[in-house]
Amino acid sequence: MAKDTIIVGGSIAGLMCGIMLKHHGYNVTIFEKEPSKSREGYNAGIKIGPDVQDFLKKHSRVPRDFTITCKAPVKFNIDGKAKPEHKQTMTSTSWGLLVSILRADFDGLTSKAVPIAPKAEERDGNAVFRNGAKVTDVRDFGNSVQVDVEDATSHNIQTVSGDLVIVADGSTSTLRKILLPDVKRQYAGYVSWRGTVQEAAVDKQASQTYAEKFAFHLMDRNYILHYTIPTDDGNVDPGKRLHNWIWYQPLAEKSEGMNAIFTDMNGIRHHGTVPRGLLEPKVWEQQKSLASATMPTDLAQILHSTSAPFVCTIYDLLSPRSVFFGGKVLLVGDALTTIRPNAGMSTTHAAYNCNELEKMIEGKQTPYQWEKAVLSFGAAQQRFAMVIASFGLDSKLVMVWYTIRWLLLLLGQKLGLA
Ligand SMILES: Cc1cc2nc3c(=O)[nH]c(=O)nc-3n(C[C@H](O)[C@H](O)[C@H](O)COP(=O)(O)OP(=O)(O)OC[C@H]3O[C@@H](n4cnc5c(N)ncnc54)[C@H](O)[C@@H]3O)c2cc1C
């Protein structure tokens, strides 16, 4: 009999699990708290690693280009001179475009990026995506699990049962707080300024210097990354693509500086992200002046041409468990482990969780083997991201310390001690 599955959260991790389970004949309902059907992304980039590619090769039926391959990492010095660092290329896309593809694969929602959705196949289970549906509680109910779902408009609460519940409600997860009340997010001590600008909207020379390059520039304990991405609507044409940049900068928690940066142009104090277009103009002017003083001219040009930058606080979170209620509730994605974005591993982590889950669904591993795999992977990626972050944000000594901790963890995992 087809299993009824509830997925909490309709972003990358929830959609990937939903598609995979639907393809295995499960009837899947995704509850997503955001009311809007068409999801506005942050218009920002994500890295597409091998786990994401494996997932898409197996489960995506949307036949369209959605990535850009950026040339090997290049370090730019203050005079704009490029020094190749190593040979690996980087495959990128935009969050909004990937979500549009996943939605088309899950429940056939069409968009500018995917105007024709793939047809369901005979062996597929049912797929339902409910917007404006916030899950507020979860309970073990013997052979099934119950969740409470609050309607965003009426605030009515409905109780729904499922055989399996996948919790994919992100870093601030409501259900994780219920399942693991002692697990708390830790502020990592720095923020990311992010933005995108169309290639054609930037000075021609600056745009050409950085087009299709995965570039970085180190400053005094802060650094910036740049890569090229498609638009959320799926445009991959030169000139129309986007320069995507991420500038990491230390910022003391609860400081005056943090208060000023995270209070938007309408006087509202944000705690995770000041959304696109809402940065207080004076705050952004200051950042632009700093960019002009500390970055190569062409890169500073790209920042100056960015019309709607945004800023986020960076957190670490590591859950000690991912299996609850005897395997009927599973925690995945950022809700399980929130990895600093510096190494671009969050989407890879979500895909890894899903690919390993498929092995469990196929009977190739137990829920507890799945748990071991995803906890080990998340912990290792989290420490690796700390190494990468410390490369640009900390002293060499701190970076060596993070590297040792990461290597010790890998060794411990290999020996079965961690
Ligand atoms: C709008 C948006 C834009 C993003 N853009 C980028 C980007 O450009 N670059 C990047 O690197 N990362 C981005 N991310 C983060 C990225 O998706 C994650 O880091 C990673 O891919 C893992 O995703 P996730 O599905 O585990 O978590 P998330 O992407 O955080 O998704 C969690 C989802 O759960 C929903 N949700 C939360 N609580 C509840 C609840 N109680 N009931 C129902 N639904 C709930 C949220 O609305 C969200 O859709 C974005 C996330 C969001 C939500």
Short mmCIF file of C-alpha atoms and ligand atoms in Angstrom, two decimals:
data_model
loop_
_atom_site.label_atom_id
_atom_site.label_comp_id
_atom_site.label_asym_id
_atom_site.label_seq_id
_atom_site.Cartn_x
_atom_site.Cartn_y
_atom_site.Cartn_z
CA MET A 1 0.00 0.00 0.00
CA ALA A 2 1.27 3.50 -0.88
CA LYS A 3 2.64 5.30 2.15
CA ASP A 4 1.14 8.69 3.01
CA THR A 5 3.99 11.09 3.56
CA ILE A 6 3.94 14.59 5.01
CA ILE A 7 6.80 16.94 4.25
CA VAL A 8 7.20 20.07 6.34
CA GLY A 9 8.85 22.84 4.27
CA GLY A 10 8.75 23.25 0.51
CA SER A 11 12.24 24.51 -0.27
CA ILE A 12 15.19 22.54 -1.65
CA ALA A 13 15.38 19.66 0.88
CA GLY A 14 11.60 19.20 1.11
CA LEU A 15 11.11 19.25 -2.66
CA MET A 16 13.97 16.83 -3.33
CA CYS A 17 12.60 14.31 -0.81
CA GLY A 18 9.08 14.86 -2.15
CA ILE A 19 10.08 14.14 -5.75
CA MET A 20 12.12 11.06 -4.83
CA LEU A 21 9.31 9.60 -2.67
CA LYS A 22 6.67 10.37 -5.29
CA HIS A 23 8.78 8.47 -7.84
CA HIS A 24 8.73 5.51 -5.44
CA GLY A 25 4.94 5.56 -5.39
CA TYR A 26 4.47 7.41 -2.07
CA ASN A 27 1.57 9.86 -1.77
CA VAL A 28 3.26 13.08 -0.69
CA THR A 29 1.84 16.30 0.73
CA ILE A 30 4.20 19.23 1.25
CA PHE A 31 3.12 21.88 3.75
CA GLU A 32 4.87 25.21 3.13
CA LYS A 33 4.23 28.15 5.43
CA GLU A 34 4.83 30.83 2.77
CA PRO A 35 1.48 31.83 1.26
CA SER A 36 2.71 32.80 -2.22
CA LYS A 37 2.55 30.10 -4.90
CA SER A 38 5.40 31.48 -6.98
CA ARG A 39 8.38 31.60 -4.70
CA GLU A 40 10.56 34.67 -4.74
CA GLY A 41 14.13 33.63 -4.20
CA TYR A 42 16.82 35.87 -2.85
CA ASN A 43 17.94 36.09 -6.50
CA ALA A 44 21.18 34.63 -5.33
CA GLY A 45 23.46 31.82 -6.34
CA ILE A 46 24.01 28.28 -5.19
CA LYS A 47 26.70 25.76 -5.98
CA ILE A 48 25.66 22.57 -7.75
CA GLY A 49 27.82 19.76 -6.37
CA PRO A 50 27.96 16.08 -7.42
CA ASP A 51 25.20 15.02 -4.98
CA VAL A 52 22.78 17.54 -6.49
CA GLN A 53 23.74 16.39 -9.99
CA ASP A 54 23.22 12.73 -9.02
CA PHE A 55 19.78 13.58 -7.64
CA LEU A 56 18.75 15.54 -10.74
CA LYS A 57 20.10 12.90 -13.15
CA LYS A 58 17.95 10.29 -11.46
CA HIS A 59 14.85 12.29 -10.60
CA SER A 60 14.45 15.43 -12.71
CA ARG A 61 12.30 15.13 -15.81
CA VAL A 62 12.70 18.80 -16.75
CA PRO A 63 14.84 18.98 -19.89
CA ARG A 64 16.44 22.43 -19.62
CA ASP A 65 19.84 24.04 -19.05
CA PHE A 66 20.00 25.61 -15.66
CA THR A 67 23.67 25.85 -14.73
CA ILE A 68 26.71 27.91 -15.62
CA THR A 69 30.18 26.48 -15.30
CA CYS A 70 32.56 29.10 -13.95
CA LYS A 71 36.26 28.86 -14.70
CA ALA A 72 38.80 27.82 -12.08
CA PRO A 73 39.04 29.89 -8.91
CA VAL A 74 40.99 33.06 -9.44
CA LYS A 75 42.37 35.28 -6.73
CA PHE A 76 42.22 38.98 -7.58
CA ASN A 77 44.56 41.35 -5.80
CA ILE A 78 43.77 45.01 -5.06
CA ASP A 79 45.26 46.07 -8.43
CA GLY A 80 42.87 43.73 -10.22
CA LYS A 81 45.62 41.23 -11.15
CA ALA A 82 44.33 37.66 -11.36
CA LYS A 83 46.26 34.69 -10.03
CA PRO A 84 44.85 31.23 -10.82
CA GLU A 85 44.65 29.18 -7.63
CA HIS A 86 43.71 25.68 -8.74
CA LYS A 87 42.09 23.93 -11.66
CA GLN A 88 38.64 22.95 -10.45
CA THR A 89 35.69 24.61 -12.18
CA MET A 90 32.49 25.51 -10.34
CA THR A 91 28.94 24.77 -11.44
CA SER A 92 26.36 27.28 -10.25
CA THR A 93 22.72 28.17 -10.61
CA SER A 94 20.23 30.45 -8.91
CA TRP A 95 18.08 29.29 -5.99
CA GLY A 96 14.88 30.49 -7.68
CA LEU A 97 15.63 28.58 -10.88
CA LEU A 98 16.41 25.33 -9.07
CA VAL A 99 13.21 25.66 -7.02
CA SER A 100 11.16 26.24 -10.22
CA ILE A 101 12.60 23.04 -11.70
CA LEU A 102 11.93 21.06 -8.53
CA ARG A 103 8.35 22.38 -8.32
CA ALA A 104 7.70 21.34 -11.93
CA ASP A 105 9.07 17.89 -11.10
CA PHE A 106 7.10 17.59 -7.89
CA ASP A 107 3.58 18.77 -8.69
CA GLY A 108 3.78 20.14 -12.23
CA LEU A 109 3.74 23.85 -11.27
CA THR A 110 4.73 25.84 -14.36
CA SER A 111 6.75 29.05 -14.32
CA LYS A 112 8.64 31.35 -16.69
CA ALA A 113 11.65 29.08 -16.26
CA VAL A 114 9.67 25.87 -16.81
CA PRO A 115 6.62 26.71 -18.96
CA ILE A 116 5.80 23.06 -19.64
CA ALA A 117 5.91 20.69 -16.70
CA PRO A 118 6.76 17.00 -17.11
CA LYS A 119 3.83 14.59 -17.02
CA ALA A 120 3.41 12.27 -14.06
CA GLU A 121 4.29 8.63 -14.72
CA GLU A 122 2.05 5.69 -13.93
CA ARG A 123 4.03 4.43 -10.96
CA ASP A 124 4.22 7.90 -9.35
CA GLY A 125 2.32 8.58 -6.14
CA ASN A 126 0.15 11.67 -5.70
CA ALA A 127 1.88 14.99 -5.10
CA VAL A 128 0.17 17.91 -3.34
CA PHE A 129 1.86 21.22 -2.43
CA ARG A 130 -0.03 23.36 0.08
CA ASN A 131 1.03 26.97 0.50
CA GLY A 132 0.18 29.09 3.54
CA ALA A 133 0.27 25.97 5.70
CA LYS A 134 2.45 26.25 8.79
CA VAL A 135 3.10 23.05 10.72
CA THR A 136 3.09 23.85 14.42
CA ASP A 137 3.25 20.47 16.19
CA VAL A 138 4.09 16.80 15.68
CA ARG A 139 2.95 13.75 17.71
CA ASP A 140 3.61 10.02 17.66
CA PHE A 141 0.26 8.27 17.10
CA GLY A 142 1.22 4.60 17.21
CA ASN A 143 1.39 3.40 13.63
CA SER A 144 1.16 6.92 12.26
CA VAL A 145 2.26 10.47 13.03
CA GLN A 146 0.00 13.49 13.50
CA VAL A 147 0.92 17.07 12.65
CA ASP A 148 -1.00 20.27 13.33
CA VAL A 149 -1.20 22.60 10.36
CA GLU A 150 -2.16 26.25 10.76
CA ASP A 151 -3.79 28.02 7.80
CA ALA A 152 -2.00 31.35 7.08
CA THR A 153 -5.26 33.19 6.32
CA SER A 154 -7.85 31.79 8.72
CA HIS A 155 -5.38 30.66 11.43
CA ASN A 156 -7.53 27.53 11.75
CA ILE A 157 -5.61 24.46 12.86
CA GLN A 158 -6.12 21.15 11.11
CA THR A 159 -4.68 17.83 12.30
CA VAL A 160 -3.30 15.62 9.55
CA SER A 161 -1.88 12.07 9.82
CA GLY A 162 0.84 10.40 7.82
CA ASP A 163 2.87 7.18 7.84
CA LEU A 164 6.08 9.14 7.41
CA VAL A 165 6.94 12.79 8.20
CA ILE A 166 9.99 14.49 6.70
CA VAL A 167 10.94 17.66 8.58
CA ALA A 168 12.59 20.09 6.13
CA ASP A 169 11.61 23.44 7.62
CA GLY A 170 15.06 25.03 7.52
CA SER A 171 17.53 26.41 10.00
CA THR A 172 14.90 27.94 12.32
CA SER A 173 12.83 24.71 12.23
CA THR A 174 9.71 24.76 14.42
CA LEU A 175 9.56 20.97 14.64
CA ARG A 176 13.23 20.56 15.55
CA LYS A 177 12.58 22.85 18.53
CA ILE A 178 9.90 20.37 19.62
CA LEU A 179 11.89 17.20 18.87
CA LEU A 180 15.26 18.49 20.11
CA PRO A 181 14.56 21.43 22.45
CA ASP A 182 18.18 21.70 23.62
CA VAL A 183 19.65 22.17 20.16
CA LYS A 184 20.25 25.87 19.48
CA ARG A 185 21.73 27.80 16.57
CA GLN A 186 25.03 29.55 17.33
CA TYR A 187 25.93 32.85 15.70
CA ALA A 188 29.18 32.30 13.77
CA GLY A 189 30.46 35.85 14.39
CA TYR A 190 30.11 37.21 10.87
CA VAL A 191 27.59 38.24 8.24
CA SER A 192 27.28 37.86 4.48
CA TRP A 193 26.44 40.79 2.24
CA ARG A 194 25.01 39.43 -0.99
CA GLY A 195 23.80 40.74 -4.29
CA THR A 196 23.33 40.12 -7.97
CA VAL A 197 23.42 42.43 -10.96
CA GLN A 198 22.77 41.71 -14.62
CA GLU A 199 25.97 41.57 -16.68
CA ALA A 200 24.62 44.23 -19.08
CA ALA A 201 24.01 46.64 -16.18
CA VAL A 202 27.71 46.74 -15.22
CA ASP A 203 30.54 48.70 -16.86
CA LYS A 204 31.60 46.57 -19.87
CA GLN A 205 35.22 46.06 -18.86
CA ALA A 206 34.35 45.19 -15.27
CA SER A 207 31.70 42.78 -16.47
CA GLN A 208 34.04 41.04 -18.91
CA THR A 209 36.80 40.69 -16.31
CA TYR A 210 34.51 38.75 -13.98
CA ALA A 211 32.09 37.01 -16.40
CA GLU A 212 31.99 33.23 -15.83
CA LYS A 213 34.73 33.47 -13.21
CA PHE A 214 34.70 32.01 -9.78
CA ALA A 215 36.83 34.74 -8.25
CA PHE A 216 37.76 35.83 -4.79
CA HIS A 217 39.53 38.75 -3.15
CA LEU A 218 40.95 38.69 0.37
CA MET A 219 40.90 41.83 2.52
CA ASP A 220 41.75 42.44 6.15
CA ARG A 221 39.93 39.51 7.85
CA ASN A 222 37.05 39.77 5.38
CA TYR A 223 36.67 38.49 1.84
CA ILE A 224 34.43 38.45 -1.20
CA LEU A 225 33.50 35.69 -3.66
CA HIS A 226 32.10 36.18 -7.12
CA TYR A 227 30.54 33.78 -9.62
CA THR A 228 28.13 34.00 -12.53
CA ILE A 229 24.60 32.60 -12.27
CA PRO A 230 21.47 32.36 -14.45
CA THR A 231 18.46 34.52 -13.59
CA ASP A 232 15.62 33.05 -11.53
CA ASP A 233 13.65 32.93 -14.81
CA GLY A 234 16.34 30.72 -16.30
CA ASN A 235 18.20 33.12 -18.60
CA VAL A 236 21.72 31.79 -19.22
CA ASP A 237 22.57 34.13 -22.14
CA PRO A 238 25.77 36.22 -21.86
CA GLY A 239 24.83 39.79 -20.97
CA LYS A 240 21.59 38.69 -19.31
CA ARG A 241 23.17 36.43 -16.71
CA LEU A 242 23.92 37.74 -13.24
CA HIS A 243 27.12 38.64 -11.44
CA ASN A 244 26.59 37.07 -8.03
CA TRP A 245 28.76 38.17 -5.11
CA ILE A 246 29.00 37.29 -1.42
CA TRP A 247 31.05 39.41 0.94
CA TYR A 248 31.79 37.89 4.35
CA GLN A 249 32.54 40.33 7.16
CA PRO A 250 32.92 39.84 10.94
CA LEU A 251 30.31 41.63 13.04
CA ALA A 252 30.01 41.39 16.81
CA GLU A 253 26.67 40.07 18.03
CA LYS A 254 24.37 42.59 19.73
CA SER A 255 26.79 45.40 18.80
CA GLU A 256 25.73 48.89 17.73
CA GLY A 257 27.05 48.06 14.26
CA MET A 258 24.80 45.00 14.05
CA ASN A 259 21.83 46.99 15.24
CA ALA A 260 22.41 49.66 12.58
CA ILE A 261 22.92 47.17 9.74
CA PHE A 262 19.94 44.97 10.65
CA THR A 263 17.50 47.85 11.07
CA ASP A 264 15.94 48.34 7.64
CA MET A 265 14.88 51.52 5.82
CA ASN A 266 11.46 51.31 7.53
CA GLY A 267 12.98 51.07 11.00
CA ILE A 268 12.25 47.35 11.39
CA ARG A 269 14.94 45.30 13.18
CA HIS A 270 15.63 41.96 11.44
CA HIS A 271 17.38 39.02 13.08
CA GLY A 272 18.35 36.71 10.19
CA THR A 273 18.17 38.62 6.89
CA VAL A 274 17.48 42.18 5.83
CA PRO A 275 15.68 41.31 2.59
CA ARG A 276 16.59 42.57 -0.86
CA GLY A 277 15.84 46.24 -1.35
CA LEU A 278 15.27 47.02 2.32
CA LEU A 279 18.80 47.91 3.45
CA GLU A 280 18.96 51.36 5.05
CA PRO A 281 20.56 53.50 2.24
CA LYS A 282 23.18 55.01 4.59
CA VAL A 283 24.31 51.53 5.61
CA TRP A 284 24.74 50.47 2.00
CA GLU A 285 26.56 53.72 1.12
CA GLN A 286 29.10 52.91 3.84
CA GLN A 287 29.62 49.40 2.47
CA LYS A 288 30.10 50.77 -1.03
CA SER A 289 32.75 53.22 0.22
CA LEU A 290 34.54 50.34 1.95
CA ALA A 291 34.35 48.31 -1.27
CA SER A 292 35.91 51.20 -3.24
CA ALA A 293 38.73 51.48 -0.71
CA THR A 294 39.54 47.78 -0.34
CA MET A 295 38.55 45.93 -3.53
CA PRO A 296 39.88 45.89 -7.11
CA THR A 297 38.13 48.64 -9.12
CA ASP A 298 36.21 46.26 -11.40
CA LEU A 299 34.85 44.25 -8.50
CA ALA A 300 33.87 47.42 -6.62
CA GLN A 301 32.07 48.49 -9.83
CA ILE A 302 29.98 45.32 -9.70
CA LEU A 303 28.99 46.07 -6.11
CA HIS A 304 28.20 49.71 -6.92
CA SER A 305 25.94 48.58 -9.79
CA THR A 306 23.96 46.18 -7.54
CA SER A 307 20.53 47.68 -6.97
CA ALA A 308 19.09 45.44 -4.24
CA PRO A 309 21.77 43.89 -2.01
CA PHE A 310 20.87 42.10 1.19
CA VAL A 311 22.64 40.99 4.36
CA CYS A 312 22.33 37.80 6.47
CA THR A 313 23.72 36.62 9.79
CA ILE A 314 25.57 33.28 9.61
CA TYR A 315 24.78 30.46 12.03
CA ASP A 316 26.03 26.97 12.90
CA LEU A 317 23.68 24.22 13.97
CA LEU A 318 24.32 20.52 14.43
CA SER A 319 21.55 18.15 15.53
CA PRO A 320 22.63 14.97 17.31
CA ARG A 321 19.72 12.90 15.91
CA SER A 322 17.76 12.73 12.69
CA VAL A 323 15.41 9.77 13.35
CA PHE A 324 12.41 10.05 15.70
CA PHE A 325 9.32 8.05 16.66
CA GLY A 326 10.95 4.75 15.57
CA GLY A 327 11.76 5.95 12.05
CA LYS A 328 8.42 7.64 11.28
CA VAL A 329 9.85 11.18 11.56
CA LEU A 330 13.07 12.19 9.81
CA LEU A 331 14.91 15.51 10.06
CA VAL A 332 16.72 16.72 6.90
CA GLY A 333 18.47 19.71 5.27
CA ASP A 334 19.19 22.95 7.12
CA ALA A 335 16.75 21.87 9.87
CA LEU A 336 19.14 19.01 10.67
CA THR A 337 22.51 20.70 10.13
CA THR A 338 23.01 24.31 9.17
CA ILE A 339 26.33 24.63 7.38
CA ARG A 340 28.08 28.00 6.96
CA PRO A 341 27.62 29.02 3.33
CA ASN A 342 31.34 29.67 2.68
CA ALA A 343 31.93 26.31 0.98
CA GLY A 344 28.52 26.30 -0.76
CA MET A 345 27.53 22.94 0.74
CA SER A 346 23.93 23.47 1.96
CA THR A 347 22.24 22.29 -1.25
CA THR A 348 24.71 19.41 -1.52
CA HIS A 349 23.87 18.46 2.07
CA ALA A 350 20.12 18.48 1.27
CA ALA A 351 20.73 16.31 -1.82
CA TYR A 352 22.96 13.91 0.14
CA ASN A 353 20.22 13.48 2.80
CA CYS A 354 17.73 12.68 0.04
CA ASN A 355 19.99 10.32 -1.93
CA GLU A 356 20.77 8.37 1.24
CA LEU A 357 17.07 8.34 2.14
CA GLU A 358 16.36 6.70 -1.20
CA LYS A 359 18.64 3.81 -0.17
CA MET A 360 16.52 3.43 2.97
CA ILE A 361 13.28 3.51 0.95
CA GLU A 362 14.72 0.83 -1.34
CA GLY A 363 15.49 -1.32 1.71
CA LYS A 364 19.26 -1.00 1.26
CA GLN A 365 19.74 0.54 4.73
CA THR A 366 17.83 0.93 7.97
CA PRO A 367 16.65 4.31 9.32
CA TYR A 368 19.51 4.20 11.85
CA GLN A 369 22.11 3.52 9.12
CA TRP A 370 20.62 6.50 7.27
CA GLU A 371 20.92 8.57 10.44
CA LYS A 372 24.58 7.64 10.87
CA ALA A 373 25.34 8.54 7.25
CA VAL A 374 23.62 11.94 7.33
CA LEU A 375 24.96 12.95 10.74
CA SER A 376 28.53 12.07 9.72
CA PHE A 377 28.22 13.88 6.40
CA GLY A 378 26.70 16.99 7.99
CA ALA A 379 29.31 17.15 10.76
CA ALA A 380 32.20 16.79 8.29
CA GLN A 381 30.78 19.40 5.90
CA GLN A 382 30.15 21.76 8.77
CA ARG A 383 33.78 21.56 9.93
CA PHE A 384 35.05 21.84 6.35
CA ALA A 385 33.01 25.03 5.88
CA MET A 386 34.59 26.40 9.07
CA VAL A 387 38.04 25.79 7.57
CA ILE A 388 37.08 27.63 4.37
CA ALA A 389 35.53 30.51 6.33
CA SER A 390 38.57 30.85 8.58
CA PHE A 391 40.83 31.07 5.49
CA GLY A 392 39.44 34.55 4.80
CA LEU A 393 38.18 35.67 8.19
CA ASP A 394 40.69 34.52 10.81
CA SER A 395 44.42 34.35 11.50
CA LYS A 396 46.53 31.52 10.04
CA LEU A 397 46.73 29.96 13.51
CA VAL A 398 42.94 29.77 13.81
CA MET A 399 42.72 28.30 10.34
CA VAL A 400 45.27 25.61 11.24
CA TRP A 401 43.21 24.82 14.36
CA TYR A 402 40.00 24.47 12.32
CA THR A 403 41.84 22.28 9.79
CA ILE A 404 43.13 20.00 12.56
CA ARG A 405 39.61 19.69 14.04
CA TRP A 406 38.19 18.82 10.63
CA LEU A 407 40.91 16.22 9.91
CA LEU A 408 40.51 14.68 13.39
CA LEU A 409 36.79 14.35 12.79
CA LEU A 410 37.38 12.64 9.43
CA LEU A 411 39.88 10.28 11.06
CA GLY A 412 37.48 9.56 13.93
CA GLN A 413 34.69 8.83 11.43
CA LYS A 414 36.97 6.50 9.48
CA LEU A 415 37.91 4.61 12.63
CA GLY A 416 34.27 4.48 13.72
CA LEU A 417 34.93 6.66 16.78
CA ALA A 418 32.90 9.73 15.73
C1 LIG B 1 13.23 31.89 0.03
C2 LIG B 1 14.58 31.22 0.17
C3 LIG B 1 15.62 31.62 -0.67
C4 LIG B 1 16.88 31.04 -0.54
N1 LIG B 1 17.87 31.46 -1.39
C5 LIG B 1 19.10 30.94 -1.27
C6 LIG B 1 20.15 31.34 -2.15
O1 LIG B 1 19.96 32.15 -3.02
N2 LIG B 1 21.38 30.80 -1.97
C7 LIG B 1 21.60 29.86 -1.02
O2 LIG B 1 22.73 29.39 -0.89
N3 LIG B 1 20.64 29.43 -0.20
C8 LIG B 1 19.39 29.95 -0.29
N4 LIG B 1 18.40 29.54 0.57
C9 LIG B 1 18.72 28.52 1.59
C10 LIG B 1 18.82 27.12 0.98
O3 LIG B 1 17.61 26.74 0.40
C11 LIG B 1 19.22 26.16 2.08
O4 LIG B 1 20.42 26.61 2.68
C12 LIG B 1 19.53 24.72 1.60
O5 LIG B 1 19.32 24.53 0.26
C13 LIG B 1 18.72 23.70 2.39
O6 LIG B 1 17.39 23.93 2.21
P1 LIG B 1 16.25 23.47 3.20
O7 LIG B 1 15.13 23.10 2.31
O8 LIG B 1 16.76 22.50 4.18
O9 LIG B 1 15.93 24.78 4.06
P2 LIG B 1 15.29 26.16 3.62
O10 LIG B 1 15.71 26.52 2.25
O11 LIG B 1 15.55 27.13 4.70
O12 LIG B 1 13.71 25.85 3.55
C14 LIG B 1 12.87 25.65 4.65
C15 LIG B 1 11.45 25.82 4.16
O13 LIG B 1 10.55 25.47 5.18
C16 LIG B 1 9.53 26.46 5.27
N5 LIG B 1 9.04 26.43 6.65
C17 LIG B 1 9.68 26.87 7.76
N6 LIG B 1 8.96 26.59 8.87
C18 LIG B 1 7.85 25.96 8.45
C19 LIG B 1 6.73 25.40 9.12
N7 LIG B 1 6.64 25.43 10.46
N8 LIG B 1 5.74 24.83 8.39
C20 LIG B 1 5.84 24.77 7.03
N9 LIG B 1 6.88 25.28 6.34
C21 LIG B 1 7.88 25.85 7.04
C22 LIG B 1 10.24 27.74 4.87
O14 LIG B 1 9.34 28.74 4.45
C23 LIG B 1 11.13 27.25 3.74
O15 LIG B 1 10.48 27.23 2.51
C24 LIG B 1 17.12 30.07 0.46
C25 LIG B 1 16.07 29.65 1.28
C26 LIG B 1 14.80 30.20 1.15
C27 LIG B 1 13.67 29.73 2.04
#
